[in-house]
Amino acid sequence: MADSSSDVQRTVFVFDCRLKCGDDSERSERTVRVGGLDFADFLRAISQEFSIGDKEMFVLMTTDRKEITAERFAELKDGSTLHLLQSIDQVLPMATKERILFLPHYDTLIKSGMYEYYASEGQKSIPYALAELIDNSLSATASNTGVRTIEIRLLFDESQGKPTVVVLDNGCGMTSKQLNNWAVYRLSKFTRENNTFRSDHADYVRPCPVPRSLNSDISYFGVGGKQAVFFIGQSVRMITRPAGSLDIHELVLSKEEFERKEKNKEDIYCGFIRNRQPGDSSHITNEDERFLHSVIHEELTKEHFTAVVITGIQTEHIAYLRNDFYLWTRELAHVYHYYIHGTHGNNKKSPHKDSDMTKINIKVCLMEKSKSPRMLNLRDVADDMQTLYINSAADSFEFRVHVDGDGVVEGLIRYHPFLYDRETYPEDPYAHVPNVPEDDEEDCIVSTEGRGKRPIFECYWNGRLIPYTTISEFDWCAWPKKSTPLPAECFSRISGVLFANDCFQVSTNKLTFMDLELQLKDKEAIFTRVVNGQEQRVKIQKEFLQWLKDCHEKWDKQVKFMGFQGTTVRTDV
Amino acid sequence: MADSSSDVQRTVFVFDCRLKCGDDSERSERTVRVGGLDFADFLRAISQEFSIGDKEMFVLMTTDRKEITAERFAELKDGSTLHLLQSIDQVLPMATKERILFLPHYDTLIKSGMYEYYASEGQKSIPYALAELIDNSLSATASNTGVRTIEIRLLFDESQGKPTVVVLDNGCGMTSKQLNNWAVYRLSKFTRENNTFRSDHADYVRPCPVPRSLNSDISYFGVGGKQAVFFIGQSVRMITRPAGSLDIHELVLSKEEFERKEKNKEDIYCGFIRNRQPGDSSHITNEDERFLHSVIHEELTKEHFTAVVITGIQTEHIAYLRNDFYLWTRELAHVYHYYIHGTHGNNKKSPHKDSDMTKINIKVCLMEKSKSPRMLNLRDVADDMQTLYINSAADSFEFRVHVDGDGVVEGLIRYHPFLYDRETYPEDPYAHVPNVPEDDEEDCIVSTEGRGKRPIFECYWNGRLIPYTTISEFDWCAWPKKSTPLPAECFSRISGVLFANDCFQVSTNKLTFMDLELQLKDKEAIFTRVVNGQEQRVKIQKEFLQWLKDCHEKWDKQVKFMGFQGTTVRTDV
Ligand SMILES: Nc1ncnc2c1ncn2[C@@H]1O[C@H](COP(=O)(O)OP(=O)(O)OP(=O)(O)O)[C@@H](O)[C@H]1O
Ligand SMILES: Nc1ncnc2c1ncn2[C@@H]1O[C@H](COP(=O)(O)OP(=O)(O)OP(=O)(O)O)[C@@H](O)[C@H]1O
Ligand SMILES: [Mg+2]
Ligand SMILES: [Mg+2]
């Protein structure tokens, strides 16, 4: 870890293991300087330090029993431990304590996302990496008084610089201490001190319950931002202005820089935050980054913000972000559906005004060479799955689940009726069906049977979708085992959503719940029906079946040929 | 990071930001000592250092614009950066570079497994954590000349000390340098220098191809061991003796120790390796660990070994390991089936002698209070899924897949015939079926239809099972779309195994492949049939269908009542 200027300071720890006596390791240890010495000097220093007589035989070895020769002597690292022995095969008379360092390798940061957002057998993971950055921006804008704006800019116009992804928000920003903490892998809000001084310390406060758990409190593990940026690219520049501050704070982490530090044996986890005036881009001298000048110029109009600027984007990600723009924006609109549209979701027939929710704009902008920019507000996505479910539903059944402790899940089941000649249960044209071979056309007529084999419930956590966890059904809403007066098809005309609060745990990549299903299927879980916001302790199954029956009678409109009357030959047409 | 003894050395970096001129930050920076000074002394030192006149106004602030007062002064950390300003709202005339440290939090190590081996909606993850330690032992014993022995000892007899899990192998052990590297999170064999001296350096050599990729080379990311031990418990003691060494090396990592270091502001990633004689347990003074004396005593008979001693075991893990002994040992026997039984697996009818494979013993031993120890060699597990598949198969079809690059997958399909009155396709009584409610008895009669909806292929990687990845089918072995002369049931009488080599990537927890299915279903993937070890470039589908037809004709034995001959009333019984 020592740089060459301090080479003269280089020392090693030498244990005198020639002793016959027992547990004496503390007393027999000496620190000996090696920097600036040649091998002969060093041997002389050793002889003197340990009072070794002229005729006495001794050998110096590493703790791995490699004998120190002139060649190896030159390579000795600062702080290493050596054993002074009578001969190379002398046993250790007592234990020695060797000081070691075991700093996590920098791959901890730069490879953290690599195997986390893995393609998971066909699923594209870029939207879920971007979601980590949107999560952070949602947390940061949670106490905004005005509009909350989150922008994803894809700067892929190579004439303006190397391809870059910028995620920008008008949230509270970070103080330089918070920016420093951002870079600390695994430092979470539960373990963090965000202030330089203990006297200013403010502990984490759990958010109050809000409908659908839309509390914007989606920062948990202290890994999301790092995993996401290094999954997308190789370098990140965090630029931020905390609310109420005159200064901008800026921090760059990059794979290249880590490699350089390793090569030069510099401290891996040492870096610099740049503190500067808003709008000052004089440090951006690299042509590849010239688009940054305009990003930095925008600072002048912003009282607080954070910009995450990712460069060194993997080429396959560029291709995907460009070519599958429609797909991944639709998936993001799905993930943040209730943040964007409010607790009632995107109901096109009766747009709900959520007075208590500040508006959240999540905008995407794709810039390509000699093309006009492609802009999209996720609110305008009209065919994400939640939008389809909501707008094809004729009725809904609300419930709530209380599990051990403070765990609360709000639930909603929607009825998608049969109308005249077809099921209205929405199809997902982009569903991940990795296991069905492509040419298997005959299998695609799923919609005729409503839900088919799809699970009923999608699961949200603190208001955002956890995409890889679904729940097929609960026993009270499953296909009944005993015959019911209801036609079986009714059970495949329902879709559902679960909104779990922060008492439930998710995996660090926020792709799966840890044990939501286990907890909900536990005997202790209490289901109540919710009517007009009020919980009712009733037999949920009975209520559900009654509701389903009502839905069937009220909403399903089947055209049937009843009472065959004979054939009429029409000669008049 | 500084301990109190060096407090007098404590310094801060002060940038003179009163300057009007532009980019002068380097020249305006000074290092000022704060250790041993009171606030007034410090202000005087600042005035002098920056030649501030008596009447001149100035203010010292943190980079977060907190004014340094006497109270905050006392809390200033070594290496912090301060701004010297004319007034509290003066803008920065030039950028300042603030030194920061961003060491990963120690949760990186101790929580690494927590969200990795998550219960995954009903699946118990302990066997997969133990598998990481077995992986390491398989790698370590790969060049053993004699028997390879891996022992899992569950010391749950509380009268002998606190509950402990020991994983012990007679592998090559670790030098103290390698033991140090073990503790470095994310240091992998591809990035690691295992020798203290560059001159002794040996680079990673990729293993040669072996049948079924049973190359024992299952160490990849530099995380497995740490994730596993801290998922299982809160503390680990690694004890190891490298081949050819006179010395034992020992290292303890524990949650408690990390917390202590944090509290005392000591360096988190500094520790000690204990180098000592074999058999010397004089340092074990804690009553909770007294079972260690016998473990250490055993060292005297072992030329090389590694013991991973885990304590602070989570109580729910103890309960699971005890109560579900049968289940998790069966799952481990499944994961390592081909390492234990050789390339042909556990065929009870014709036990194969793999002359080229050294015997691998994976033994489990559970010790409980006032019970006799429960011992099991995983080789003796008679009902792990692979054993069931192999022994109910009447025939097999071998193939190989070559994908882009060096990726090779060996494949095997087995035929489980219908015999007289029943399918012989083995049932998995412990299959993970999280979504089926428990009381759903009517659904359990799966075996009547053979495979049912289960995927065909289990997938092995470098010879060990990757448990959460399965592949349903390839189009050439799927239910045919056009009518065939074969009865459809034949297609549900097949099971399969895939053996992927090290060119395929798995997630860091080794629970899923990254893109095995994508690669195998790519158009570039070339399937060949293998007969007597020889690849044949043939139409795989045609060959497969022919084989399946042959199997059906040869092996399926259906009892049919053919040619009704009338009823005979027997009066003679
Ligand atoms: N856009 C932002 N605005 C303000 N602060 C931010 C922003 N992004 C990150 N931070 C700060 O940096 C911290 C680290 O972010 P990161 O996403 O790496 O981890 P996390 O959000 O704490 O946990 P998780 O692993 O759940 O994402 C956050 O807790 C937050 O304090
Ligand atoms: N039982 C053992 N015997 C000898 N060396 C071992 C043993 N266990 C671990 N090691 C050494 O410690 C290193 C780190 O082990 P760890 O399991 O944490 O990571 P890894 O095996 O390198 O990668 P992976 O994340 O794939 O497990 C190994 O690469 C190996 O060199
Ligand atoms: Mg986050
Ligand atoms: Mg390993």
Tab-separated table of N, CA and C and ligand atoms in Angstrom, chain A residues 132 136-137 140 169 172-174 178 182 187-189 192 194 218-226 238 306 308 508 510, ligand 1:
chain	number	residue	atom	x	y	z
A	132	GLU	N	-32.941	0.718	-10.250
A	132	GLU	CA	-32.215	1.036	-9.018
A	132	GLU	C	-31.932	2.541	-8.937
A	136	ASN	N	-33.501	5.384	-6.270
A	136	ASN	CA	-32.746	6.402	-5.534
A	136	ASN	C	-33.342	7.787	-5.747
A	137	SER	N	-33.745	8.065	-6.974
A	137	SER	CA	-34.311	9.381	-7.266
A	137	SER	C	-35.677	9.543	-6.614
A	140	ALA	N	-34.957	10.369	-3.115
A	140	ALA	CA	-34.380	11.713	-2.979
A	140	ALA	C	-35.425	12.807	-3.188
A	169	ASP	N	-32.216	13.915	-11.299
A	169	ASP	CA	-33.447	14.189	-10.560
A	169	ASP	C	-33.360	15.524	-9.859
A	172	CYS	N	-33.282	16.014	-3.247
A	172	CYS	CA	-32.579	16.771	-2.204
A	172	CYS	C	-31.067	16.847	-2.403
A	173	GLY	N	-30.536	16.068	-3.338
A	173	GLY	CA	-29.090	16.082	-3.535
A	173	GLY	C	-28.344	15.456	-2.376
A	174	MET	N	-27.017	15.500	-2.443
A	174	MET	CA	-26.195	14.925	-1.381
A	174	MET	C	-25.164	15.933	-0.907
A	178	GLN	N	-22.521	12.814	2.344
A	178	GLN	CA	-23.449	11.824	1.802
A	178	GLN	C	-22.938	11.239	0.494
A	182	TRP	N	-22.224	7.489	-0.362
A	182	TRP	CA	-22.796	6.813	-1.532
A	182	TRP	C	-21.822	5.760	-2.055
A	187	LEU	N	-23.015	0.225	2.784
A	187	LEU	CA	-23.384	1.128	3.869
A	187	LEU	C	-24.844	1.481	3.638
A	188	SER	N	-25.705	1.117	4.564
A	188	SER	CA	-27.125	1.356	4.338
A	188	SER	C	-27.617	2.432	5.275
A	189	LYS	N	-28.812	2.905	5.027
A	189	LYS	CA	-29.356	3.978	5.864
A	189	LYS	C	-29.475	3.545	7.321
A	192	ARG	N	-25.667	3.976	8.655
A	192	ARG	CA	-24.907	5.136	8.201
A	192	ARG	C	-24.989	6.308	9.173
A	194	ASN	N	-24.733	10.163	8.529
A	194	ASN	CA	-24.674	11.023	7.355
A	194	ASN	C	-24.038	12.374	7.633
A	218	ILE	N	-37.175	3.447	-0.855
A	218	ILE	CA	-36.802	2.224	-1.558
A	218	ILE	C	-35.291	2.009	-1.526
A	219	SER	N	-34.621	2.692	-0.620
A	219	SER	CA	-33.169	2.497	-0.468
A	219	SER	C	-32.921	1.596	0.726
A	220	TYR	N	-32.276	0.499	0.519
A	220	TYR	CA	-32.166	-0.451	1.626
A	220	TYR	C	-30.794	-1.001	1.938
A	221	PHE	N	-30.039	-1.363	0.918
A	221	PHE	CA	-28.864	-2.187	1.176
A	221	PHE	C	-27.529	-1.474	0.978
A	222	GLY	N	-27.572	-0.299	0.386
A	222	GLY	CA	-26.323	0.384	0.103
A	222	GLY	C	-25.544	-0.223	-1.044
A	223	VAL	N	-26.221	-0.889	-1.938
A	223	VAL	CA	-25.527	-1.486	-3.078
A	223	VAL	C	-26.132	-1.094	-4.428
A	224	GLY	N	-27.427	-0.745	-4.436
A	224	GLY	CA	-28.176	-0.556	-5.682
A	224	GLY	C	-27.508	0.335	-6.710
A	225	GLY	N	-27.149	1.556	-6.301
A	225	GLY	CA	-26.586	2.504	-7.248
A	225	GLY	C	-25.302	1.976	-7.866
A	226	LYS	N	-24.443	1.397	-7.045
A	226	LYS	CA	-23.149	0.907	-7.547
A	226	LYS	C	-23.349	-0.288	-8.491
A	238	MET	N	-20.816	11.156	-10.387
A	238	MET	CA	-21.960	11.613	-9.610
A	238	MET	C	-21.808	13.119	-9.448
A	306	THR	N	-29.469	15.771	-8.369
A	306	THR	CA	-28.403	14.786	-8.495
A	306	THR	C	-28.381	14.295	-9.933
A	308	VAL	N	-26.501	11.326	-12.274
A	308	VAL	CA	-25.652	10.146	-12.332
A	308	VAL	C	-25.255	9.979	-13.800
A	508	THR	N	-31.158	-8.260	-2.613
A	508	THR	CA	-30.469	-6.980	-2.818
A	508	THR	C	-30.638	-6.427	-4.227
A	510	LYS	N	-33.393	-6.499	-5.758
A	510	LYS	CA	-34.816	-6.117	-5.817
A	510	LYS	C	-35.559	-6.838	-6.935
C	1	LIG	N1	-30.279	10.428	-6.740
C	1	LIG	C1	-29.896	10.541	-5.466
C	1	LIG	N2	-30.152	11.660	-4.753
C	1	LIG	C2	-29.765	11.747	-3.461
C	1	LIG	N3	-29.103	10.788	-2.790
C	1	LIG	C3	-28.814	9.667	-3.451
C	1	LIG	C4	-29.185	9.465	-4.813
C	1	LIG	N4	-28.740	8.250	-5.197
C	1	LIG	C5	-28.138	7.710	-4.131
C	1	LIG	N5	-28.181	8.541	-3.069
C	1	LIG	C6	-27.640	8.281	-1.741
C	1	LIG	O1	-26.660	7.283	-1.854
C	1	LIG	C7	-26.992	6.148	-1.041
C	1	LIG	C8	-26.498	4.891	-1.708
C	1	LIG	O2	-27.262	4.590	-2.859
C	1	LIG	P1	-27.370	3.089	-3.363
C	1	LIG	O3	-28.451	3.000	-4.353
C	1	LIG	O4	-26.026	2.632	-3.773
C	1	LIG	O5	-27.776	2.284	-2.064
C	1	LIG	P2	-29.126	2.443	-1.256
C	1	LIG	O6	-30.114	3.156	-2.106
C	1	LIG	O7	-28.813	3.028	0.076
C	1	LIG	O8	-29.564	0.932	-1.041
C	1	LIG	P3	-30.067	-0.081	-2.186
C	1	LIG	O9	-29.039	-1.148	-2.243
C	1	LIG	O10	-31.378	-0.544	-1.655
C	1	LIG	O11	-30.195	0.694	-3.450
C	1	LIG	C9	-28.488	6.266	-0.851
C	1	LIG	O12	-28.905	5.648	0.350
C	1	LIG	C10	-28.708	7.770	-0.804
C	1	LIG	O13	-28.422	8.258	0.469
